[in-house]
CSV table of C-alpha atoms in Angstrom, one decimal:
chain,number,residue,atom,x,y,z
O,19,MET,CA,-0.5,17.7,31.9
O,20,SER,CA,-3.1,20.6,30.9
O,21,ALA,CA,-4.8,20.7,27.5
O,22,GLY,CA,-3.0,24.1,27.2
O,23,ALA,CA,0.4,22.5,27.8
O,24,LEU,CA,-0.4,20.0,25.2
O,25,ALA,CA,-1.4,22.3,22.4
O,26,ALA,CA,1.9,24.5,23.2
O,27,ALA,CA,4.1,21.3,22.5
O,28,PRO,CA,5.9,21.5,19.3
O,29,ALA,CA,4.4,19.3,16.5
O,30,MET,CA,6.2,16.5,14.7
O,31,VAL,CA,7.2,17.7,11.6
O,32,GLU,CA,7.8,14.1,9.9
O,33,PRO,CA,5.0,13.5,7.2
O,34,CYS,CA,2.3,10.9,8.0
O,35,GLU,CA,3.0,7.4,6.2
O,36,LEU,CA,-0.4,7.3,5.2
O,37,CYS,CA,-1.7,10.2,4.0
O,38,ALA,CA,1.6,12.4,3.8
O,39,GLY,CA,-0.1,15.3,6.0
O,40,ARG,CA,2.0,17.4,8.7
O,41,ASP,CA,-0.9,18.5,10.5
O,42,TRP,CA,-0.5,16.3,13.9
O,43,ARG,CA,-2.5,17.2,16.7
O,44,PRO,CA,-1.8,16.7,20.5
O,45,LEU,CA,-3.6,13.9,21.8
O,46,LEU,CA,-2.5,12.9,25.4
O,47,GLU,CA,0.8,12.2,27.3
O,48,LYS,CA,1.2,9.5,29.8
O,49,ALA,CA,4.2,7.9,31.4
O,50,GLY,CA,7.0,9.8,28.9
O,51,TYR,CA,4.8,9.1,25.9
O,52,ARG,CA,3.7,11.9,23.9
O,53,TYR,CA,0.6,10.8,21.5
O,54,GLU,CA,-0.3,12.6,18.5
O,55,ARG,CA,-2.9,11.9,15.9
O,56,CYS,CA,-2.8,12.9,12.1
O,57,ALA,CA,-5.7,15.2,11.4
O,58,GLY,CA,-5.6,13.9,7.8
O,59,CYS,CA,-6.2,10.0,8.5
O,60,ALA,CA,-6.2,9.6,12.4
O,61,LEU,CA,-3.3,7.8,12.7
O,62,VAL,CA,-1.8,8.0,15.9
O,63,ARG,CA,1.8,7.5,16.8
O,64,ALA,CA,3.8,8.4,19.9
O,65,GLU,CA,7.5,10.1,20.6
O,66,LEU,CA,9.3,8.2,23.4
O,67,ALA,CA,13.2,9.3,24.2
O,68,ALA,CA,16.0,6.5,23.7
O,69,PHE,CA,13.4,3.8,22.6
O,70,ASP,CA,15.3,0.4,22.3
O,71,PRO,CA,12.8,-2.5,21.6
O,72,ALA,CA,15.5,-5.2,22.2
O,73,ALA,CA,16.4,-3.6,25.9
O,74,LEU,CA,12.7,-3.0,26.6
O,75,TYR,CA,11.6,-6.4,25.6
O,76,ASP,CA,14.3,-8.5,27.6
O,77,GLY,CA,13.6,-6.5,30.6
O,78,LEU,CA,9.9,-7.6,30.2
O,79,PHE,CA,11.0,-11.2,29.6
O,80,GLU,CA,12.3,-11.9,33.1
O,81,ALA,CA,12.7,-15.5,34.1
O,82,ALA,CA,9.7,-16.0,36.3
O,83,TRP,CA,7.6,-14.4,34.0
O,84,LEU,CA,8.7,-16.4,31.1
O,85,GLU,CA,8.1,-19.7,32.7
O,86,ARG,CA,4.7,-18.4,33.5
O,87,GLU,CA,4.0,-17.5,30.0
O,88,ILE,CA,5.3,-20.9,28.6
O,89,ALA,CA,2.9,-22.5,30.9
O,90,ARG,CA,-0.1,-20.2,30.0
O,91,THR,CA,0.8,-20.6,26.2
O,92,LEU,CA,0.9,-24.5,26.4
O,93,GLU,CA,-2.5,-24.8,28.2
O,94,PRO,CA,-5.0,-27.0,26.4
O,95,ARG,CA,-7.7,-24.7,26.0
O,96,LYS,CA,-4.5,-21.9,24.5
O,97,GLN,CA,-3.6,-24.7,22.1
O,98,ALA,CA,-7.1,-25.5,20.8
O,99,HIS,CA,-7.5,-21.7,20.3
O,100,TYR,CA,-4.4,-21.5,18.2
O,101,ARG,CA,-5.0,-24.7,16.2
O,102,ALA,CA,-8.6,-23.4,15.2
O,103,GLN,CA,-7.0,-20.2,14.3
O,104,ILE,CA,-4.5,-21.9,11.9
O,105,ARG,CA,-7.4,-24.0,10.4
O,106,ARG,CA,-9.4,-21.0,9.7
O,107,GLU,CA,-6.6,-19.0,8.1
O,108,ARG,CA,-5.3,-22.1,6.6
O,109,ARG,CA,-8.6,-22.2,4.4
O,110,ARG,CA,-7.8,-19.0,2.8
O,111,VAL,CA,-4.3,-20.0,1.8
O,112,GLU,CA,-4.2,-21.0,-2.0
O,113,ARG,CA,-2.7,-24.2,-1.5
O,114,PRO,CA,-4.1,-28.2,-2.0
O,115,ARG,CA,-6.3,-28.7,0.9
O,116,GLY,CA,-4.3,-30.7,3.6
O,117,ALA,CA,-1.2,-30.1,2.3
O,118,ALA,CA,1.6,-28.5,4.9
O,119,ILE,CA,2.6,-25.2,4.6
O,120,ASP,CA,5.5,-22.7,6.0
O,121,VAL,CA,4.1,-20.6,8.9
O,122,LEU,CA,5.9,-17.6,10.0
O,123,ASP,CA,5.0,-15.8,13.3
O,124,VAL,CA,6.4,-12.4,13.5
O,125,GLY,CA,6.7,-11.3,17.1
O,126,CYS,CA,6.4,-14.8,18.2
O,127,GLY,CA,7.1,-14.5,21.9
O,128,VAL,CA,7.9,-17.6,23.6
O,129,GLY,CA,6.4,-19.5,20.5
O,130,GLY,CA,2.9,-21.0,21.9
O,131,PHE,CA,1.4,-20.3,18.4
O,132,LEU,CA,4.5,-22.1,16.9
O,133,VAL,CA,3.6,-25.1,19.0
O,134,ALA,CA,0.7,-25.7,17.6
O,135,ALA,CA,1.2,-25.1,14.0
O,136,ARG,CA,3.9,-27.6,14.2
O,137,ALA,CA,1.5,-30.3,16.0
O,138,LEU,CA,-0.7,-29.7,12.9
O,139,GLY,CA,2.4,-30.7,10.7
O,140,HIS,CA,3.2,-27.3,9.5
O,141,ARG,CA,6.8,-26.2,9.2
O,142,ALA,CA,6.8,-23.3,11.8
O,143,LEU,CA,9.3,-20.2,12.3
O,144,GLY,CA,9.3,-17.5,14.6
O,145,VAL,CA,11.2,-14.2,14.5
O,146,GLU,CA,11.4,-12.3,17.8
O,147,VAL,CA,13.5,-9.2,18.9
O,148,SER,CA,14.0,-10.3,22.6
O,149,GLU,CA,16.7,-12.6,22.9
O,150,VAL,CA,15.6,-13.8,26.2
O,151,ALA,CA,12.3,-14.9,24.7
O,152,ALA,CA,13.7,-16.3,21.8
O,153,ARG,CA,16.2,-18.3,23.4
O,154,HIS,CA,13.5,-19.7,25.6
O,155,ALA,CA,11.4,-20.6,22.8
O,156,ARG,CA,14.5,-22.6,21.3
O,157,GLU,CA,15.7,-24.2,24.6
O,158,ALA,CA,12.4,-25.0,26.3
O,159,LEU,CA,10.1,-25.8,23.3
O,160,GLY,CA,12.6,-26.9,20.7
O,161,LEU,CA,11.4,-24.2,18.2
O,162,GLU,CA,12.8,-22.8,15.2
O,163,VAL,CA,13.0,-19.0,16.3
O,164,ARG,CA,15.4,-16.4,15.2
O,165,THR,CA,16.4,-12.8,17.1
O,166,GLY,CA,15.7,-10.2,15.1
O,167,SER,CA,13.3,-7.5,13.9
O,168,LEU,CA,11.3,-7.0,10.9
O,169,GLU,CA,14.5,-6.6,8.8
O,170,LEU,CA,15.3,-10.3,9.5
O,171,CYS,CA,12.1,-11.3,7.4
O,172,ALA,CA,13.7,-10.0,4.4
O,173,ALA,CA,17.0,-11.4,5.3
O,174,LEU,CA,15.7,-14.9,5.7
O,175,GLY,CA,15.0,-15.0,1.7
O,176,GLU,CA,11.8,-17.1,2.2
O,177,ARG,CA,8.3,-16.5,1.7
O,178,PHE,CA,5.5,-17.9,3.8
O,179,ALA,CA,1.9,-19.2,3.1
O,180,LEU,CA,0.9,-18.2,6.5
O,181,VAL,CA,2.2,-14.9,8.3
O,182,ARG,CA,0.9,-14.1,11.7
O,183,ALA,CA,1.6,-10.6,13.3
O,184,ASN,CA,-0.1,-10.6,16.6
O,185,ALA,CA,0.3,-7.7,18.9
O,186,LEU,CA,3.1,-6.5,16.7
O,187,LEU,CA,2.2,-3.3,14.8
O,188,GLU,CA,1.5,-1.0,17.7
O,189,HIS,CA,5.0,-1.7,18.7
O,190,LEU,CA,6.4,-0.2,15.3
O,191,PRO,CA,7.0,3.3,14.6
O,192,ARG,CA,6.3,3.0,11.1
O,193,PRO,CA,3.6,0.9,10.5
O,194,LEU,CA,3.6,1.0,6.8
O,195,GLU,CA,7.2,0.3,6.4
O,196,ALA,CA,6.5,-2.8,8.5
O,197,LEU,CA,3.7,-4.0,6.4
O,198,ARG,CA,5.3,-3.6,3.4
O,199,ALA,CA,8.3,-5.6,4.8
O,200,LEU,CA,5.6,-8.2,5.9
O,201,ARG,CA,4.3,-8.3,2.4
O,202,GLN,CA,7.5,-9.3,1.4
O,203,ALA,CA,7.4,-12.3,3.4
O,204,VAL,CA,4.0,-13.5,2.3
O,205,ALA,CA,3.9,-15.8,-0.7
O,206,PRO,CA,1.8,-15.6,-3.7
O,207,GLY,CA,-1.5,-17.0,-2.5
O,208,GLY,CA,-0.5,-16.6,1.3
O,209,VAL,CA,-2.4,-15.1,4.2
O,210,LEU,CA,-1.4,-12.3,6.7
O,211,PHE,CA,-3.3,-12.0,9.9
O,212,GLY,CA,-3.0,-10.6,13.1
O,213,LEU,CA,-4.3,-8.1,15.9
O,214,THR,CA,-3.6,-5.0,17.1
O,215,LEU,CA,-5.3,-1.9,19.0
O,216,ASN,CA,-8.4,0.1,17.8
O,217,LEU,CA,-8.2,3.7,19.3
O,218,ASP,CA,-11.6,4.3,17.9
O,219,SER,CA,-13.2,2.1,20.6
O,220,TRP,CA,-15.3,2.6,23.3
O,221,THR,CA,-12.8,1.3,25.7
O,222,PHE,CA,-10.7,4.5,24.7
O,223,GLU,CA,-13.5,6.9,24.5
O,224,ARG,CA,-14.4,6.2,28.0
O,225,ALA,CA,-11.1,5.5,29.4
O,226,GLN,CA,-9.1,8.1,27.7
O,227,ALA,CA,-5.5,8.0,29.3
O,228,ARG,CA,-6.5,5.6,32.0
O,229,TRP,CA,-6.4,2.9,28.8
O,230,ARG,CA,-4.0,0.2,30.2
O,231,TYR,CA,-2.5,-0.1,26.7
O,232,LEU,CA,-1.3,3.8,26.4
O,233,GLY,CA,2.2,4.5,27.8
O,234,MET,CA,3.3,1.1,28.4
O,235,GLY,CA,5.2,-1.8,26.6
O,236,GLY,CA,6.5,0.3,23.6
O,237,HIS,CA,2.8,1.1,22.1
O,238,LEU,CA,3.8,3.5,19.6
O,239,SER,CA,1.2,3.6,17.0
O,240,PHE,CA,-2.8,3.2,17.4
O,241,PHE,CA,-5.1,2.6,14.4
O,242,ASP,CA,-9.1,2.5,13.5
O,243,PRO,CA,-10.5,0.2,11.1
O,244,ARG,CA,-10.5,2.6,8.5
O,245,ASN,CA,-6.7,3.7,8.5
O,246,LEU,CA,-5.6,0.3,9.3
O,247,ARG,CA,-7.4,-1.3,5.9
O,248,ALA,CA,-5.5,2.0,4.1
O,249,LEU,CA,-2.5,0.8,5.4
O,250,LEU,CA,-2.8,-2.7,4.2
O,251,GLU,CA,-3.9,-1.9,1.0
O,252,ARG,CA,-0.8,0.7,0.4
O,253,ALA,CA,1.3,-2.0,1.4
O,254,GLY,CA,0.1,-4.3,-1.3
O,255,PHE,CA,-2.1,-6.6,0.4
O,256,ARG,CA,-5.7,-7.8,-1.5
O,257,ASP,CA,-8.7,-8.7,-0.1
O,258,VAL,CA,-8.2,-7.0,3.3
O,259,ALA,CA,-10.8,-7.8,6.0
O,260,VAL,CA,-10.9,-5.8,9.6
O,261,ARG,CA,-13.2,-6.3,12.5
O,262,THR,CA,-13.2,-5.3,16.1
O,263,GLN,CA,-14.3,-6.8,19.6
O,264,GLY,CA,-14.0,-6.3,23.1
O,265,PHE,CA,-14.8,-3.8,25.5
O,266,ARG,CA,-12.5,-3.3,28.7
O,267,ASP,CA,-14.0,-1.4,31.7
O,268,GLU,CA,-10.8,0.4,33.3
O,269,SER,CA,-13.1,1.9,36.1
O,270,ARG,CA,-13.6,-1.7,37.0
O,271,ARG,CA,-17.1,-0.9,38.4
O,272,MET,CA,-18.7,-3.1,35.6
O,273,GLY,CA,-19.5,-6.9,36.3
O,274,ARG,CA,-18.0,-9.2,34.0
O,275,LEU,CA,-21.4,-10.1,32.4
O,276,ARG,CA,-22.1,-6.3,31.6
O,277,GLU,CA,-18.5,-6.0,30.3
O,278,ALA,CA,-18.9,-9.1,27.8
O,279,PHE,CA,-22.4,-7.5,26.6
O,280,GLU,CA,-20.8,-4.4,25.9
O,281,GLY,CA,-17.7,-6.0,24.3
O,282,TRP,CA,-20.5,-7.8,22.0
O,283,ARG,CA,-22.2,-4.5,21.1
O,284,ALA,CA,-18.9,-2.6,20.7
O,285,GLY,CA,-18.0,-5.3,17.9
O,286,ARG,CA,-21.2,-5.0,16.1
O,287,VAL,CA,-20.4,-1.2,15.3
O,288,GLY,CA,-16.7,-1.3,14.8
O,289,LYS,CA,-16.0,0.0,18.2
O,290,GLY,CA,-14.1,-3.0,19.9
O,291,HIS,CA,-10.8,-2.2,21.4
O,292,ARG,CA,-9.2,-5.1,19.7
O,293,LEU,CA,-8.5,-4.7,15.8
O,294,TYR,CA,-8.3,-8.0,14.1
O,295,PHE,CA,-6.9,-8.0,10.3
O,296,GLU,CA,-6.8,-10.6,7.5
O,297,ALA,CA,-5.2,-10.0,3.8
O,298,CYS,CA,-4.3,-12.0,1.1
O,299,GLY,CA,-0.7,-11.4,-0.6
């Protein structure tokens, strides 16, 4: 679609969650997603007709893929990564050292992170919108996983010392509302951490619409380090930390070593495409 056609598209009238602005600038269209950027805070969101998260992710999690994903998430290297992640975040939790804690993984998929938390002696609970994935986590791995969306976090009536929201925020049309719900799930002295996508990255600057994370998988919201920090603080979190990492050559002309070096450089200047966050409740 031409830039002129995009400019003629009707602007979203719903105000920006973060800055309350109504000046939405067309960014790009891809695969039925129309992305617009807030002129005030650079938050990006998409319109997608007839979006049903449960139906979308149940469709993605077909049986053969689930078996491969369970095998991948149980690989010793992956489990070691999860355990190291839990130990690192555990140090920020205001609890006696060595004590078991309650861990919540929102958008837990098939539950690999929960397996690692359980192996470390913690009580691990997952929430997953896809009934297909949640059922596999329960039946194949014996995990405690509830089927539902963020609203279920409030319905649980519990608060958790460690809450993980990995690859979650980009799937949600109202990230501030989501972060407020997550804030209610974090116990006093607890920690929220996770990963989302950075649109202010070298990967997007070079690839634009070719970036694989656009126009797929229900990716409705995109952030940069500044507006993600502001969203977390607006939601009531404190001691917010954000960092970026990674570069992906969507042209596939760059060697793996050069791509890794570019990812290191991007992370040093806040231009990595992976956007990590940590915050205290």
